[in-house]
Short mmCIF file of C-alpha atoms in Angstrom, two decimals:
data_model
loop_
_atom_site.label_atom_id
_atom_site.label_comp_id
_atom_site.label_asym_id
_atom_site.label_seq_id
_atom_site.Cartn_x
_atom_site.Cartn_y
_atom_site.Cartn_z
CA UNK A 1 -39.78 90.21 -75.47
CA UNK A 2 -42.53 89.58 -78.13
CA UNK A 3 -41.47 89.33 -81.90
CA UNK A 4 -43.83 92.20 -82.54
CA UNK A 5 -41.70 94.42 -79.71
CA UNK A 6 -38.70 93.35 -81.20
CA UNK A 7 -39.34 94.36 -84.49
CA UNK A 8 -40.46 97.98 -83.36
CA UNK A 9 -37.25 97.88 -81.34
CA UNK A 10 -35.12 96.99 -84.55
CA UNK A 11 -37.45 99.02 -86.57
CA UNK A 12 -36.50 102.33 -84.23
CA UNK A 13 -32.55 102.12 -84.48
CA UNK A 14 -30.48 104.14 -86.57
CA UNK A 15 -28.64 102.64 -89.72
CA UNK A 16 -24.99 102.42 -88.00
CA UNK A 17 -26.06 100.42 -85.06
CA UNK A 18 -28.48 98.02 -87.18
CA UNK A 19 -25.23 97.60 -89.02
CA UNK A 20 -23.23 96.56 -86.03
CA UNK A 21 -26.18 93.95 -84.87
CA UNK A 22 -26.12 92.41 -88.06
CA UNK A 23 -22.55 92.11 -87.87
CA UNK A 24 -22.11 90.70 -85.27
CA UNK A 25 -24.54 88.38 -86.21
CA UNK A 26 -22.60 87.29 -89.33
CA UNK A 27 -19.32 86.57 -87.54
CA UNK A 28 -21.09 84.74 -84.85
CA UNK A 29 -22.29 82.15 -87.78
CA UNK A 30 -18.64 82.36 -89.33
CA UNK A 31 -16.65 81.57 -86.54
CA UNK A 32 -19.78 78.78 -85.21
CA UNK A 33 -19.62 77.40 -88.80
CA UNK A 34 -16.12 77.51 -89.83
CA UNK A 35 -15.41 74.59 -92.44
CA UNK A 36 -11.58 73.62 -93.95
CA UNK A 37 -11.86 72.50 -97.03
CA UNK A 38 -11.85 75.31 -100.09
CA UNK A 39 -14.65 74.68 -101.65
CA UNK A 40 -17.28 74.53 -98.48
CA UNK A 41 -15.41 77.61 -97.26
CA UNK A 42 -16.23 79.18 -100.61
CA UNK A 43 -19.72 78.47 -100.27
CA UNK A 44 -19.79 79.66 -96.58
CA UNK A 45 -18.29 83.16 -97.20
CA UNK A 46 -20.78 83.45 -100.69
CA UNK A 47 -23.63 82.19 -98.62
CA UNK A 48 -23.08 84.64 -95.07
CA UNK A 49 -21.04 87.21 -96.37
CA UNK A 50 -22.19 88.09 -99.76
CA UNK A 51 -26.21 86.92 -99.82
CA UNK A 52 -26.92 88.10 -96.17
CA UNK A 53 -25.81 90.99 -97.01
CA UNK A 54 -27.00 91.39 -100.03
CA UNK A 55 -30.70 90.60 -98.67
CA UNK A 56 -30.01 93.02 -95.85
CA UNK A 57 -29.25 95.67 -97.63
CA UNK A 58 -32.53 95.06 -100.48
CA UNK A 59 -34.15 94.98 -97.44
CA UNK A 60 -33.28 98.29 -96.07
CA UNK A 61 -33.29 100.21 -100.03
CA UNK A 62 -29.47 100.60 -99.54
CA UNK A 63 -26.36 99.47 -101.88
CA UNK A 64 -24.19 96.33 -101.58
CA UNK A 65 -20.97 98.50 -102.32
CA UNK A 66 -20.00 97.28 -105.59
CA UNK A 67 -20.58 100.49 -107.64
CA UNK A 68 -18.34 100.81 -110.85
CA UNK A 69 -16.97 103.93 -112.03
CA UNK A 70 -13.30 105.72 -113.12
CA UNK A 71 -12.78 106.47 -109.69
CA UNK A 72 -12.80 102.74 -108.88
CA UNK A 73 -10.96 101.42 -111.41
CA UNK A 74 -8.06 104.49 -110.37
CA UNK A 75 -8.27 103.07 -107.01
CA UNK A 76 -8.30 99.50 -107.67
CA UNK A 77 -5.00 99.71 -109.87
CA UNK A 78 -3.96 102.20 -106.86
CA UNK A 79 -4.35 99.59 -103.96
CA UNK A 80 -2.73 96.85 -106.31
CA UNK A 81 0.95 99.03 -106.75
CA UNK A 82 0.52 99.40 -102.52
CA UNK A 83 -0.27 95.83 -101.46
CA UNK A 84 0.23 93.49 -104.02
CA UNK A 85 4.73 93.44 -103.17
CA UNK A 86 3.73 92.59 -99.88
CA UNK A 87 1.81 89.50 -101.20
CA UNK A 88 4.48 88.66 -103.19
CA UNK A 89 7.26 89.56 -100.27
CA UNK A 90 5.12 87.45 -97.82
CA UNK A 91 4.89 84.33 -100.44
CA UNK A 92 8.69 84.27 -99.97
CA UNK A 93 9.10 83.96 -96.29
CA UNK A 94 8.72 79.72 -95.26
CA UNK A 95 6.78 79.96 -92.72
CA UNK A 96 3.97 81.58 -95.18
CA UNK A 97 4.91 78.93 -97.70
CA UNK A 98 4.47 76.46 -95.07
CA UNK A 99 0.93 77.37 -94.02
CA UNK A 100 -0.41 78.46 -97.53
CA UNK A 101 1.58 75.18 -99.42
CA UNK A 102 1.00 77.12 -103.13
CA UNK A 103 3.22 74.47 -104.40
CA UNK A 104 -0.14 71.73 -103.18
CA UNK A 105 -2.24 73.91 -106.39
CA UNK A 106 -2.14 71.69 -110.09
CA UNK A 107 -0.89 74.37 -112.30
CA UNK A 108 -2.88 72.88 -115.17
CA UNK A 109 -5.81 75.23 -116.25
CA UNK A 110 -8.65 73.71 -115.12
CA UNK A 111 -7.50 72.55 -111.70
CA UNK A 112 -6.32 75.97 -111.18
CA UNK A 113 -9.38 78.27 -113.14
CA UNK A 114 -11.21 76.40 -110.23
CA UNK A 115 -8.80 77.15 -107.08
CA UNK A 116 -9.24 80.28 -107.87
CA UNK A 117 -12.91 80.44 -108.33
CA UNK A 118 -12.88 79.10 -104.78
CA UNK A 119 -10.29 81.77 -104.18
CA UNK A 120 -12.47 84.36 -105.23
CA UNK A 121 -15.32 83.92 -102.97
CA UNK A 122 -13.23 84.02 -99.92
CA UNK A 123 -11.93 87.15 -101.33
CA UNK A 124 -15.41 88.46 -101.80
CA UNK A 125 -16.77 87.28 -98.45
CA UNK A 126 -14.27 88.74 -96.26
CA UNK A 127 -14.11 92.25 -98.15
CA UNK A 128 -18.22 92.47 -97.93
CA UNK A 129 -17.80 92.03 -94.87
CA UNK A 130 -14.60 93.93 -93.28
CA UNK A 131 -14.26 96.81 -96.02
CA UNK A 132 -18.34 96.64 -96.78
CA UNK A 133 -20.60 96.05 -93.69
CA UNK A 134 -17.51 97.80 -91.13
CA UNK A 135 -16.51 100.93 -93.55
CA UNK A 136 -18.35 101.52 -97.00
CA UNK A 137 -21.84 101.09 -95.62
CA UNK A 138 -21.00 102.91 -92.32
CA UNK A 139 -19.45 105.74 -94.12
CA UNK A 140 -21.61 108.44 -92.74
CA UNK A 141 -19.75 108.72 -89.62
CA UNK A 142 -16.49 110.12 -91.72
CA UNK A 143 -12.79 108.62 -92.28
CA UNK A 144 -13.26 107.12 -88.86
CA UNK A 145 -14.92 104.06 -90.60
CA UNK A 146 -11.93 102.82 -91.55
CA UNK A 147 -10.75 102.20 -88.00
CA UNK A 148 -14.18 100.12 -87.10
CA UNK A 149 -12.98 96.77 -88.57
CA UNK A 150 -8.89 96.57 -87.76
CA UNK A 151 -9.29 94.76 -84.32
CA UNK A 152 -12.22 92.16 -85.51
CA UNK A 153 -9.72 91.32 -88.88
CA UNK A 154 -6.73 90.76 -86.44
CA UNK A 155 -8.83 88.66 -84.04
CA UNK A 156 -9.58 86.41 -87.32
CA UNK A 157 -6.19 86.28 -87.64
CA UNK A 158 -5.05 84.96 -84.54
CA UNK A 159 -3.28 81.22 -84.97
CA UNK A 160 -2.14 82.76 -88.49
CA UNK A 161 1.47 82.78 -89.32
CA UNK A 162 3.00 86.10 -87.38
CA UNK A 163 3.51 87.95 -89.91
CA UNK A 164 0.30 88.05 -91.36
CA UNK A 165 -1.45 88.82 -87.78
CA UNK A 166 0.90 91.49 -87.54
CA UNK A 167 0.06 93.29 -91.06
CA UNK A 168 -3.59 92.51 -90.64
CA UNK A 169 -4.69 95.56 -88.94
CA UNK A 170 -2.35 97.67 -90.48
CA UNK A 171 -3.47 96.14 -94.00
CA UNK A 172 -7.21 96.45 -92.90
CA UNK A 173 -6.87 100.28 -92.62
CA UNK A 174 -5.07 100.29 -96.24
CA UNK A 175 -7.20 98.54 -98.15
CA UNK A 176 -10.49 100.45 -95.85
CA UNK A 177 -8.74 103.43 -96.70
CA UNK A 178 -9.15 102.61 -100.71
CA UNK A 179 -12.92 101.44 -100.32
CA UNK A 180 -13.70 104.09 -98.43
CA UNK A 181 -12.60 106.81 -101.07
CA UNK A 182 -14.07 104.62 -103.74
CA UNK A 183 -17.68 104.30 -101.91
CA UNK A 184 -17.09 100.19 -103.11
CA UNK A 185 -15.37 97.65 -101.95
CA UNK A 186 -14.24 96.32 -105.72
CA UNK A 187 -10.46 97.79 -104.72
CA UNK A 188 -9.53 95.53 -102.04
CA UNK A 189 -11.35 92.76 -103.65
CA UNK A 190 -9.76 92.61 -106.89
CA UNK A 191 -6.04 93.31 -104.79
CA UNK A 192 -7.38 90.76 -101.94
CA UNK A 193 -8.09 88.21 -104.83
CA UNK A 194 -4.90 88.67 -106.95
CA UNK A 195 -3.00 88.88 -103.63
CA UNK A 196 -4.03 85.63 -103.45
CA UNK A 197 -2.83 84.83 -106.71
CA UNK A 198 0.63 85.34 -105.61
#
């Protein structure tokens, strides 16, 4: 197929399933690229997650899904009093401990202002792409958008400790739930990223 046809192609689909191309296309370069350390990590989930999109969605005269109003800020404090005992509940149990060694982060200020900024970008990466591409920017189709992503988080979760795989999907659907009735995904980012925290 010429580029020309393929553009026409691309240039005929609806919104939703140009949505779930480029998707896929992101996770194939996440799990391809895939680096350890923190910081790389940071810049791989800012570079594919949050300026792909971001470019995609200039591209197409759409919105990121970072919109800012009272609603958001209700929701955001919202999502925190649902999920953020379970970060702290899940901090406690050793084989979480063990996996996410807390105890390996300085706790002096600017060895830690800097985990965090690290921190944040995976935060931001994953929720463009779970609670943004798979539910706020597919939206359209109803309260069913928060059931596209729960299977494709729990896959990313697999070699995880247990208990995280097994609240992933139910925690996808949460903190979907919250972005979806915001129409943003600053909710579960903010929780995601304080979550973190904890």
């Amino acid at each position: 197929m010429s580029l020309k046809r393929l553009t026409e192609v691309l240039r005929n689909l609806s919104w939703l399933k140009r949505v779930h191309i480029f998707a896929f296309a992101l996770l194939s370069i996440e799990i391809a690229w895939n680096p350890s350390d923190l910081p790389t990590r940071a810049f791989e989930k800012f570079l594919v997650f949050f300026i792909f999109p971001l470019l995609f969605v200039k591209a197409h005269g759409r919105q990121l899904g970072l919109s800012f109003n009272r609603d958001v800020v209700i929701n955001t404090i919202s999502l925190c009093i649902v999920v953020l005992p379970f970060y702290a509940l899940a901090g406690s149990i050793p084989i979480m401990r063990s996996f996410y060694p807390i105890g390996d982060v300085p706790l002096e200020f600017m060895p830690f202002a800097i985990h965090q900024f690290y921190q944040f970008f995976l935060a931001l990466g994953n929720e463009v792409y779970y609670r943004g591409i798979l539910c706020v920017w597919i939206r359209d189709i109803g309260v069913k958008s928060i059931f596209v992503s729960p299977v494709i988080y729990a896959y990313r979760h697999i070699g995880k400790p247990s208990p995280e795989f097994i609240g992933s999907a139910p925690a996808d659907i949460v903190f979907g739930w919250f972005d979806y009735k915001s129409k943003s995904i600053i909710p579960s980012v903010v929780a995601h990223w304080v979550g973190m925290m904890l």
